[in-house]
mmCIF file of C-alpha atoms in Angstrom:
data_model
loop_
_atom_site.group_PDB
_atom_site.id
_atom_site.type_symbol
_atom_site.label_atom_id
_atom_site.label_comp_id
_atom_site.label_asym_id
_atom_site.label_seq_id
_atom_site.Cartn_x
_atom_site.Cartn_y
_atom_site.Cartn_z
ATOM 1 C CA MET A 1 3.421 -17.138 -60.824
ATOM 2 C CA GLN A 2 5.195 -14.927 -63.310
ATOM 3 C CA VAL A 3 8.262 -12.973 -62.246
ATOM 4 C CA GLY A 4 9.572 -9.969 -64.123
ATOM 5 C CA ASP A 5 12.324 -7.466 -63.484
ATOM 6 C CA ASP A 6 10.149 -5.081 -61.528
ATOM 7 C CA SER A 7 7.240 -7.129 -60.232
ATOM 8 C CA ALA A 8 5.679 -10.548 -59.890
ATOM 9 C CA SER A 9 2.059 -11.631 -59.673
ATOM 10 C CA SER A 10 0.296 -14.600 -58.187
ATOM 11 C CA GLY A 11 -2.249 -16.601 -60.078
ATOM 12 C CA ALA A 12 -5.967 -16.048 -59.586
ATOM 13 C CA GLY A 13 -7.034 -16.595 -56.005
ATOM 14 C CA GLY A 14 -3.476 -17.258 -54.839
ATOM 15 C CA ALA A 15 -4.233 -15.954 -51.343
ATOM 16 C CA VAL A 16 -7.056 -15.173 -48.950
ATOM 17 C CA PHE A 17 -7.406 -11.630 -47.606
ATOM 18 C CA PHE A 18 -9.399 -10.261 -44.666
ATOM 19 C CA ASP A 19 -9.695 -6.469 -44.816
ATOM 20 C CA GLY A 20 -10.212 -6.026 -41.051
ATOM 21 C CA ALA A 21 -13.493 -4.195 -41.538
ATOM 22 C CA SER A 22 -15.691 -7.269 -42.004
ATOM 23 C CA SER A 23 -15.490 -11.021 -41.573
ATOM 24 C CA ARG A 24 -15.811 -11.653 -45.316
ATOM 25 C CA LYS A 25 -12.825 -13.314 -46.919
ATOM 26 C CA HIS A 26 -11.570 -12.178 -50.300
ATOM 27 C CA LEU A 27 -9.860 -14.471 -52.806
ATOM 28 C CA VAL A 28 -7.097 -12.220 -54.058
ATOM 29 C CA ASP A 29 -4.115 -12.010 -56.369
ATOM 30 C CA LEU A 30 -0.823 -10.574 -55.141
ATOM 31 C CA THR A 31 1.389 -8.289 -57.187
ATOM 32 C CA PHE A 32 4.937 -7.855 -55.939
ATOM 33 C CA ALA A 33 5.589 -4.291 -57.110
ATOM 34 C CA ALA A 34 7.222 -1.443 -55.156
ATOM 35 C CA GLU A 35 4.718 -2.419 -52.487
ATOM 36 C CA LEU A 36 2.631 -5.537 -52.129
ATOM 37 C CA GLU A 37 -0.546 -4.965 -54.130
ATOM 38 C CA ILE A 38 -3.592 -6.988 -53.150
ATOM 39 C CA ARG A 39 -6.221 -7.288 -55.896
ATOM 40 C CA GLU A 40 -9.643 -8.860 -56.068
ATOM 41 C CA ALA A 41 -10.924 -9.604 -59.576
ATOM 42 C CA GLY A 42 -8.278 -7.220 -60.940
ATOM 43 C CA GLU A 43 -9.303 -4.341 -58.641
ATOM 44 C CA LEU A 44 -6.685 -3.005 -56.225
ATOM 45 C CA ILE A 45 -8.156 -3.247 -52.710
ATOM 46 C CA ALA A 46 -5.039 -2.836 -50.548
ATOM 47 C CA ARG A 47 -1.397 -1.900 -50.762
ATOM 48 C CA TRP A 48 1.048 -3.017 -48.070
ATOM 49 C CA PRO A 49 4.613 -1.635 -47.665
ATOM 50 C CA TYR A 50 7.034 -4.537 -47.394
ATOM 51 C CA ASP A 51 8.814 -3.174 -44.330
ATOM 52 C CA ALA A 52 5.471 -2.943 -42.496
ATOM 53 C CA ILE A 53 4.486 -6.576 -43.093
ATOM 54 C CA ARG A 54 4.795 -8.855 -40.068
ATOM 55 C CA ARG A 55 4.204 -12.508 -39.331
ATOM 56 C CA ALA A 56 0.924 -13.394 -37.613
ATOM 57 C CA ASP A 57 -0.012 -16.636 -35.897
ATOM 58 C CA GLY A 58 -0.761 -19.289 -38.476
ATOM 59 C CA THR A 59 -1.336 -23.007 -38.872
ATOM 60 C CA ASP A 60 0.916 -25.624 -40.442
ATOM 61 C CA GLY A 61 1.122 -25.249 -44.193
ATOM 62 C CA MET A 62 -0.111 -21.653 -44.197
ATOM 63 C CA LEU A 63 1.733 -18.350 -43.987
ATOM 64 C CA ARG A 64 -0.308 -15.653 -42.289
ATOM 65 C CA ALA A 65 0.736 -12.014 -42.415
ATOM 66 C CA THR A 66 -0.460 -8.701 -41.068
ATOM 67 C CA CYS A 67 0.594 -5.129 -41.739
ATOM 68 C CA GLU A 68 1.334 -2.306 -39.320
ATOM 69 C CA ALA A 69 -0.043 0.180 -41.839
ATOM 70 C CA ALA A 70 -3.349 -1.694 -42.196
ATOM 71 C CA PRO A 71 -6.349 -2.017 -39.858
ATOM 72 C CA PRO A 72 -5.487 -4.144 -36.787
ATOM 73 C CA LEU A 73 -7.632 -7.111 -37.860
ATOM 74 C CA ALA A 74 -6.486 -7.189 -41.488
ATOM 75 C CA ARG A 75 -4.878 -10.525 -42.417
ATOM 76 C CA LEU A 76 -3.369 -12.196 -45.445
ATOM 77 C CA GLU A 77 -3.266 -15.994 -45.676
ATOM 78 C CA ILE A 78 -1.043 -17.782 -48.180
ATOM 79 C CA ARG A 79 -0.969 -21.547 -48.684
ATOM 80 C CA ASP A 80 1.037 -21.569 -51.910
ATOM 81 C CA ARG A 81 4.644 -22.286 -50.928
ATOM 82 C CA THR A 82 6.227 -20.496 -53.897
ATOM 83 C CA LEU A 83 4.130 -17.409 -53.262
ATOM 84 C CA ALA A 84 5.013 -17.489 -49.574
ATOM 85 C CA VAL A 85 8.746 -17.708 -50.351
ATOM 86 C CA GLU A 86 8.461 -14.749 -52.712
ATOM 87 C CA LEU A 87 6.764 -12.648 -50.041
ATOM 88 C CA LEU A 88 9.355 -13.566 -47.421
ATOM 89 C CA LYS A 89 12.189 -12.486 -49.761
ATOM 90 C CA ARG A 90 10.730 -8.977 -49.962
ATOM 91 C CA CYS A 91 9.820 -8.400 -46.284
ATOM 92 C CA PRO A 92 12.979 -7.484 -44.332
ATOM 93 C CA ARG A 93 11.160 -7.143 -41.001
ATOM 94 C CA PHE A 94 8.736 -10.032 -41.331
ATOM 95 C CA ASP A 95 9.811 -11.757 -38.096
ATOM 96 C CA GLU A 96 10.801 -8.648 -36.162
ATOM 97 C CA ASP A 97 8.072 -9.031 -33.530
ATOM 98 C CA LYS A 98 8.724 -12.731 -33.040
ATOM 99 C CA ILE A 99 10.380 -13.321 -29.674
ATOM 100 C CA GLY A 100 13.655 -15.132 -30.051
ATOM 101 C CA GLY A 101 16.504 -15.817 -27.698
ATOM 102 C CA ARG A 102 17.558 -12.183 -27.584
ATOM 103 C CA GLY A 103 13.971 -11.046 -27.158
ATOM 104 C CA ILE A 104 13.436 -13.398 -24.244
ATOM 105 C CA ALA A 105 16.697 -12.255 -22.702
ATOM 106 C CA ARG A 106 15.595 -8.626 -23.026
ATOM 107 C CA ILE A 107 12.234 -9.393 -21.429
ATOM 108 C CA VAL A 108 13.883 -11.233 -18.548
ATOM 109 C CA GLY A 109 16.381 -8.419 -18.138
ATOM 110 C CA TRP A 110 13.701 -5.739 -18.043
ATOM 111 C CA SER A 111 11.646 -7.854 -15.640
ATOM 112 C CA PHE A 112 14.539 -8.078 -13.217
ATOM 113 C CA ALA A 113 15.147 -4.347 -13.609
ATOM 114 C CA ALA A 114 11.495 -3.643 -12.824
ATOM 115 C CA LEU A 115 11.622 -5.935 -9.791
ATOM 116 C CA ALA A 116 14.785 -4.240 -8.573
ATOM 117 C CA SER A 117 13.099 -0.854 -8.971
ATOM 118 C CA ILE A 118 10.125 -1.997 -6.904
ATOM 119 C CA VAL A 119 12.387 -3.369 -4.177
ATOM 120 C CA PHE A 120 14.401 -0.135 -4.152
ATOM 121 C CA LEU A 121 11.198 1.913 -3.928
ATOM 122 C CA VAL A 122 9.865 -0.115 -1.001
ATOM 123 C CA VAL A 123 13.142 -0.384 0.910
ATOM 124 C CA TYR A 124 14.550 3.094 0.270
ATOM 125 C CA GLY A 125 12.192 5.288 -1.744
ATOM 126 C CA LEU A 126 9.046 5.200 0.398
ATOM 127 C CA PRO A 127 10.825 5.561 3.757
ATOM 128 C CA TYR A 128 12.819 8.471 2.330
ATOM 129 C CA ALA A 129 9.665 10.088 0.939
ATOM 130 C CA ALA A 130 7.815 9.583 4.222
ATOM 131 C CA GLU A 131 10.689 11.092 6.213
ATOM 132 C CA ARG A 132 11.075 14.100 3.926
ATOM 133 C CA LEU A 133 7.423 14.824 3.197
ATOM 134 C CA THR A 134 5.943 14.526 6.690
ATOM 135 C CA PRO A 135 7.352 17.855 7.987
ATOM 136 C CA LEU A 136 6.007 19.584 4.854
ATOM 137 C CA ILE A 137 2.404 18.444 5.312
ATOM 138 C CA PRO A 138 0.283 21.255 6.818
ATOM 139 C CA GLN A 139 -1.482 20.449 10.068
ATOM 140 C CA SER A 140 -4.828 21.139 8.377
ATOM 141 C CA VAL A 141 -4.114 18.417 5.797
ATOM 142 C CA GLU A 142 -2.985 15.984 8.479
ATOM 143 C CA GLN A 143 -6.193 16.708 10.400
ATOM 144 C CA ARG A 144 -8.267 15.801 7.330
ATOM 145 C CA ILE A 145 -6.280 12.606 6.843
ATOM 146 C CA GLY A 146 -6.725 11.795 10.514
ATOM 147 C CA GLN A 147 -10.490 12.301 10.275
ATOM 148 C CA ALA A 148 -10.645 9.901 7.325
ATOM 149 C CA ALA A 149 -8.507 7.367 9.192
ATOM 150 C CA ASP A 150 -10.681 7.783 12.292
ATOM 151 C CA LYS A 151 -13.783 6.864 10.288
ATOM 152 C CA GLN A 152 -12.058 3.704 9.110
ATOM 153 C CA VAL A 153 -11.004 2.710 12.629
ATOM 154 C CA ARG A 154 -14.541 3.171 13.926
ATOM 155 C CA LEU A 155 -15.881 1.178 11.004
ATOM 156 C CA LEU A 156 -13.441 -1.658 11.643
ATOM 157 C CA PHE A 157 -14.442 -1.845 15.302
ATOM 158 C CA ASP A 158 -18.189 -1.274 14.864
ATOM 159 C CA ASN A 159 -18.015 2.194 16.428
ATOM 160 C CA LYS A 160 -17.754 0.657 19.919
ATOM 161 C CA LEU A 161 -16.751 3.752 21.875
ATOM 162 C CA CYS A 162 -16.920 3.473 25.661
ATOM 163 C CA THR A 163 -18.736 6.487 27.095
ATOM 164 C CA GLU A 164 -19.792 5.550 30.644
ATOM 165 C CA PRO A 165 -19.759 9.009 32.320
ATOM 166 C CA LYS A 166 -17.597 8.329 35.404
ATOM 167 C CA GLY A 167 -15.104 6.218 33.501
ATOM 168 C CA GLN A 168 -14.922 8.722 30.664
ATOM 169 C CA ALA A 169 -14.381 11.588 33.111
ATOM 170 C CA ALA A 170 -11.491 9.713 34.730
ATOM 171 C CA PHE A 171 -9.986 8.921 31.323
ATOM 172 C CA LEU A 172 -10.201 12.534 30.125
ATOM 173 C CA LYS A 173 -8.618 13.722 33.386
ATOM 174 C CA LEU A 174 -5.691 11.362 32.835
ATOM 175 C CA VAL A 175 -5.267 12.324 29.171
ATOM 176 C CA THR A 176 -5.451 16.049 29.970
ATOM 177 C CA THR A 177 -2.777 15.714 32.661
ATOM 178 C CA LEU A 178 -0.425 13.890 30.287
ATOM 179 C CA ARG A 179 -1.154 16.155 27.331
ATOM 180 C CA THR A 180 -0.509 19.294 29.386
ATOM 181 C CA ALA A 181 2.760 17.878 30.696
ATOM 182 C CA MET A 182 3.907 17.321 27.110
ATOM 183 C CA GLY A 183 2.830 20.787 26.001
ATOM 184 C CA LEU A 184 0.278 19.605 23.429
ATOM 185 C CA ASP A 185 -2.886 21.587 22.796
ATOM 186 C CA ALA A 186 -6.509 20.525 23.126
ATOM 187 C CA SER A 187 -6.684 19.385 19.485
ATOM 188 C CA VAL A 188 -5.217 16.081 20.677
ATOM 189 C CA GLU A 189 -8.160 13.844 21.545
ATOM 190 C CA ALA A 190 -8.428 10.371 23.031
ATOM 191 C CA ALA A 191 -11.111 7.741 23.532
ATOM 192 C CA VAL A 192 -11.503 4.192 24.804
ATOM 193 C CA LEU A 193 -12.498 1.653 22.178
ATOM 194 C CA GLY A 194 -14.588 -1.324 23.249
ATOM 195 C CA SER A 195 -12.383 -4.046 21.806
ATOM 196 C CA ASP A 196 -10.722 -6.916 23.659
ATOM 197 C CA ILE A 197 -7.558 -6.490 21.582
ATOM 198 C CA PRO A 198 -4.732 -5.285 23.867
ATOM 199 C CA ASN A 199 -3.586 -2.243 21.947
ATOM 200 C CA ALA A 200 -3.364 1.538 21.773
ATOM 201 C CA ILE A 201 -2.929 3.556 18.588
ATOM 202 C CA ALA A 202 -2.274 7.131 17.542
ATOM 203 C CA LEU A 203 -3.755 8.395 14.279
ATOM 204 C CA PRO A 204 -2.550 11.281 12.124
ATOM 205 C CA GLY A 205 -3.839 14.599 13.411
ATOM 206 C CA GLY A 206 -3.697 13.622 17.082
ATOM 207 C CA LYS A 207 -6.472 11.092 17.768
ATOM 208 C CA ILE A 208 -5.526 8.365 20.261
ATOM 209 C CA TYR A 209 -7.454 5.178 20.943
ATOM 210 C CA LEU A 210 -6.919 3.034 24.021
ATOM 211 C CA PHE A 211 -8.401 -0.423 23.544
ATOM 212 C CA ASP A 212 -10.329 -1.903 26.461
ATOM 213 C CA GLY A 213 -8.390 -5.149 26.013
ATOM 214 C CA LEU A 214 -5.212 -3.369 27.107
ATOM 215 C CA LEU A 215 -6.981 -1.423 29.850
ATOM 216 C CA GLN A 216 -8.196 -4.653 31.424
ATOM 217 C CA LYS A 217 -4.664 -6.084 31.508
ATOM 218 C CA ALA A 218 -3.341 -3.075 33.443
ATOM 219 C CA ASN A 219 -2.840 -3.404 37.208
ATOM 220 C CA ASN A 220 -2.544 0.307 37.967
ATOM 221 C CA VAL A 221 -3.020 3.726 36.427
ATOM 222 C CA ASP A 222 0.721 4.314 35.897
ATOM 223 C CA GLU A 223 0.837 1.401 33.448
ATOM 224 C CA ILE A 224 -1.883 2.980 31.306
ATOM 225 C CA ALA A 225 -0.426 6.467 31.781
ATOM 226 C CA GLY A 226 2.871 5.250 30.349
ATOM 227 C CA VAL A 227 1.113 3.788 27.300
ATOM 228 C CA LEU A 228 -0.856 7.000 26.703
ATOM 229 C CA ALA A 229 2.315 9.077 27.121
ATOM 230 C CA HIS A 230 3.977 6.834 24.560
ATOM 231 C CA GLU A 231 1.136 7.446 22.075
ATOM 232 C CA LEU A 232 1.303 11.187 22.764
ATOM 233 C CA GLY A 233 4.974 10.939 21.831
ATOM 234 C CA HIS A 234 3.972 9.434 18.485
ATOM 235 C CA VAL A 235 1.541 12.341 18.012
ATOM 236 C CA ARG A 236 4.180 14.952 18.830
ATOM 237 C CA ASN A 237 6.697 13.331 16.487
ATOM 238 C CA ARG A 238 4.060 12.838 13.734
ATOM 239 C CA ASP A 239 5.037 9.180 13.524
ATOM 240 C CA SER A 240 1.560 8.047 12.452
ATOM 241 C CA MET A 241 1.543 10.456 9.516
ATOM 242 C CA ARG A 242 4.963 9.225 8.473
ATOM 243 C CA ASN A 243 3.893 5.599 8.835
ATOM 244 C CA MET A 244 0.728 6.177 6.825
ATOM 245 C CA ILE A 245 2.706 7.654 3.923
ATOM 246 C CA TYR A 246 4.972 4.616 4.022
ATOM 247 C CA THR A 247 2.217 1.979 4.265
ATOM 248 C CA GLY A 248 -0.098 3.784 1.843
ATOM 249 C CA GLY A 249 2.637 3.917 -0.780
ATOM 250 C CA THR A 250 2.617 5.827 -4.040
ATOM 251 C CA SER A 251 -1.172 5.729 -4.420
ATOM 252 C CA PHE A 252 -1.502 7.569 -1.100
ATOM 253 C CA LEU A 253 1.039 10.180 -2.204
ATOM 254 C CA ILE A 254 -0.803 10.702 -5.497
ATOM 255 C CA GLY A 255 -4.067 11.040 -3.582
ATOM 256 C CA MET A 256 -2.541 13.754 -1.397
ATOM 257 C CA LEU A 257 -1.098 15.498 -4.445
ATOM 258 C CA PHE A 258 -4.504 15.767 -6.103
ATOM 259 C CA GLY A 259 -6.407 16.456 -2.902
ATOM 260 C CA ASP A 260 -8.144 13.064 -2.769
ATOM 261 C CA ILE A 261 -7.741 12.422 0.943
ATOM 262 C CA SER A 262 -10.966 11.505 2.668
ATOM 263 C CA GLY A 263 -12.246 9.343 -0.183
ATOM 264 C CA SER A 264 -9.001 7.736 -1.194
ATOM 265 C CA GLY A 265 -8.809 3.956 -1.261
ATOM 266 C CA ALA A 266 -5.175 4.385 -0.252
ATOM 267 C CA VAL A 267 -6.324 5.954 3.041
ATOM 268 C CA ILE A 268 -8.486 2.905 3.704
ATOM 269 C CA PHE A 269 -5.573 0.571 2.986
ATOM 270 C CA ALA A 270 -3.104 2.699 4.941
ATOM 271 C CA THR A 271 -5.408 2.877 7.969
ATOM 272 C CA ARG A 272 -5.809 -0.892 8.046
ATOM 273 C CA SER A 273 -2.060 -1.296 7.643
ATOM 274 C CA LEU A 274 -1.454 1.257 10.394
ATOM 275 C CA LEU A 275 -3.256 -0.983 12.882
ATOM 276 C CA ASP A 276 -0.790 -3.847 12.476
ATOM 277 C CA ALA A 277 2.251 -1.988 11.146
ATOM 278 C CA SER A 278 5.369 -2.204 13.266
ATOM 279 C CA TYR A 279 7.140 1.005 14.245
ATOM 280 C CA SER A 280 10.887 1.057 13.736
ATOM 281 C CA ARG A 281 13.304 0.845 16.647
ATOM 282 C CA ASP A 282 14.258 4.518 16.305
ATOM 283 C CA VAL A 283 10.610 5.617 16.265
ATOM 284 C CA GLU A 284 9.824 3.554 19.361
ATOM 285 C CA ARG A 285 12.900 4.943 21.088
ATOM 286 C CA GLY A 286 11.629 8.476 20.454
ATOM 287 C CA ALA A 287 8.161 7.689 21.828
ATOM 288 C CA ASP A 288 9.708 5.980 24.857
ATOM 289 C CA ALA A 289 11.682 9.157 25.522
ATOM 290 C CA ALA A 290 8.377 11.020 25.697
ATOM 291 C CA THR A 291 7.042 8.477 28.199
ATOM 292 C CA ILE A 292 10.114 8.806 30.405
ATOM 293 C CA ASP A 293 10.054 12.601 30.239
ATOM 294 C CA ILE A 294 6.351 12.966 31.061
ATOM 295 C CA MET A 295 6.290 10.390 33.844
ATOM 296 C CA HIS A 296 9.327 11.994 35.481
ATOM 297 C CA LYS A 297 7.725 15.431 35.230
ATOM 298 C CA LEU A 298 4.669 14.087 37.011
ATOM 299 C CA GLY A 299 6.750 12.376 39.690
ATOM 300 C CA ARG A 300 5.901 8.909 38.424
ATOM 301 C CA SER A 301 8.000 6.046 37.032
ATOM 302 C CA PRO A 302 8.009 4.893 33.379
ATOM 303 C CA LYS A 303 8.814 1.325 34.435
ATOM 304 C CA PRO A 304 5.152 0.239 34.867
ATOM 305 C CA MET A 305 4.556 0.619 31.126
ATOM 306 C CA GLY A 306 7.352 -1.862 30.444
ATOM 307 C CA GLU A 307 5.872 -4.243 32.991
ATOM 308 C CA LEU A 308 2.474 -4.032 31.277
ATOM 309 C CA LEU A 309 3.950 -4.701 27.841
ATOM 310 C CA LEU A 310 6.016 -7.565 29.213
ATOM 311 C CA ARG A 311 2.907 -9.055 30.795
ATOM 312 C CA VAL A 312 0.947 -8.685 27.559
ATOM 313 C CA THR A 313 3.843 -10.257 25.657
ATOM 314 C CA GLY A 314 3.848 -13.287 27.929
ATOM 315 C CA LYS A 315 0.106 -13.810 27.756
ATOM 316 C CA GLU A 316 -0.194 -13.134 24.049
ATOM 317 C CA GLY A 317 2.700 -15.430 23.228
ATOM 318 C CA GLY A 318 0.712 -18.547 24.137
ATOM 319 C CA GLU A 319 -2.632 -17.489 22.648
ATOM 320 C CA SER A 320 -3.758 -17.832 19.061
ATOM 321 C CA GLY A 321 -6.538 -15.296 19.533
ATOM 322 C CA GLY A 322 -9.322 -14.573 17.143
ATOM 323 C CA LYS A 323 -8.967 -13.624 13.522
ATOM 324 C CA GLY A 324 -6.463 -10.768 13.284
ATOM 325 C CA LYS A 325 -6.057 -10.523 17.060
ATOM 326 C CA ARG A 326 -2.365 -11.280 17.156
ATOM 327 C CA LEU A 327 -1.692 -8.904 14.294
ATOM 328 C CA VAL A 328 -2.919 -5.787 16.056
ATOM 329 C CA SER A 329 -1.849 -6.423 19.650
ATOM 330 C CA ILE A 330 0.347 -3.711 21.110
ATOM 331 C CA VAL A 331 3.401 -5.973 21.116
ATOM 332 C CA SER A 332 2.987 -6.382 17.363
ATOM 333 C CA SER A 333 2.651 -2.699 16.500
ATOM 334 C CA HIS A 334 5.053 -1.578 19.273
ATOM 335 C CA PRO A 335 7.741 -4.292 19.447
ATOM 336 C CA LEU A 336 9.121 -4.683 22.965
ATOM 337 C CA SER A 337 12.859 -5.161 22.652
ATOM 338 C CA GLU A 338 15.232 -5.927 25.510
ATOM 339 C CA GLU A 339 16.763 -2.505 24.934
ATOM 340 C CA ARG A 340 13.411 -0.756 25.472
ATOM 341 C CA LEU A 341 12.622 -2.738 28.592
ATOM 342 C CA ALA A 342 16.110 -2.150 30.008
ATOM 343 C CA ARG A 343 15.846 1.578 29.380
ATOM 344 C CA MET A 344 12.510 1.902 31.183
ATOM 345 C CA THR A 345 13.881 -0.130 34.080
ATOM 346 C CA GLN A 346 16.967 2.077 34.203
ATOM 347 C CA GLU A 347 14.761 5.184 34.323
ATOM 348 C CA ASP A 348 12.720 3.803 37.230
ATOM 349 C CA ARG A 349 12.097 6.376 39.965
ATOM 350 C CA GLN A 350 10.431 6.347 43.332
ATOM 351 C CA ALA A 351 6.946 7.801 42.873
ATOM 352 C CA THR A 352 6.974 11.255 44.473
ATOM 353 C CA GLY A 353 4.148 12.950 42.618
ATOM 354 C CA THR A 354 0.436 12.945 43.286
ATOM 355 C CA PRO A 355 -1.323 9.797 42.030
ATOM 356 C CA LEU A 356 -2.646 10.471 38.547
ATOM 357 C CA LEU A 357 -6.074 9.109 39.494
ATOM 358 C CA SER A 358 -7.676 8.267 42.800
ATOM 359 C CA ALA A 359 -8.571 4.668 43.582
ATOM 360 C CA ASP A 360 -12.226 5.370 42.776
ATOM 361 C CA GLU A 361 -11.331 7.097 39.496
ATOM 362 C CA TRP A 362 -9.108 4.181 38.497
ATOM 363 C CA ALA A 363 -11.914 1.745 39.237
ATOM 364 C CA SER A 364 -14.308 3.867 37.138
ATOM 365 C CA LEU A 365 -11.836 3.949 34.266
ATOM 366 C CA LYS A 366 -11.432 0.171 34.365
ATOM 367 C CA ALA A 367 -15.227 -0.137 34.109
ATOM 368 C CA VAL A 368 -15.698 2.476 31.373
ATOM 369 C CA CYS A 369 -16.763 -0.170 28.845
ATOM 370 C CA THR A 370 -18.679 -2.461 31.181
ATOM 371 C CA ALA A 371 -20.467 -0.275 33.760
ATOM 372 C CA LYS A 372 -24.238 -0.042 33.353
#
């Protein structure tokens, strides 16, 4: 290699060049001028600025370089040690992309920052967004979200709605009495779902499902009335909409922003999460207040609901259940704390009102999923 004041050149075939456009390799000479000149048989075929040349993965005994100003697959391979040293002297940023101690530290630092951001979003951001956005969502939008969620619930439970006429009539009578006492309109609907899971859920938009598994564990109509009043409280407070925003996360919010509600995968995920999501203590306290208020208005006691939940808690505690059964029981989605039970006991009243259902109506309701 000859070195002059302004440039140096390699001998013939001092390097191998891949132009990035084909797999053919070129035996080239290198001229170290103002920029690296790559020549094949004396013809200039590429010119690389020194500050754009970077190290590429290579093997022992070979220096491999690439260039940010060249096609992505372009490579230069140098086995001649003297030629490699000369190139390294002229490339101030040759190892800039190589991860060293500082680079690793930066990556670790940014990773922890990203993790902290995710934790902050989950712990503070999403609950804050759910709390602030829920009152701003129009009822028409919530109805559409509720319809999409309702489809998912029916799909998950094979559309097993219990529609035996006498039992359904008794159920609708009970729901109408409770709904009227709370001052909710007829847009709030309810149905009995033929599942042996002991649960009851309220969906966005005002759809309530009572599961037959919970109905069969009830000893009297006041126990079920308290549960339905509790779910009506969630409807009135829009707790299900708030919970769906929280469980659906940012993808659900983006879907709402762009109008993708009924077909959003986030709705599917949020609906499934809603079935086994746990309401917060404050949310449950608000729904319990609705139960106490309605039952007192109707001259009934709220205590039977607590007795039902306590009974379900005792029985469920020793059972493993089927796949997913424990996850969606009412004591999972509506945690029964000592505070809640004590409050319902404290609000116990002597029943002075008319029974919410007659004995025959209660028997029909209990058989709504099994009567022929």
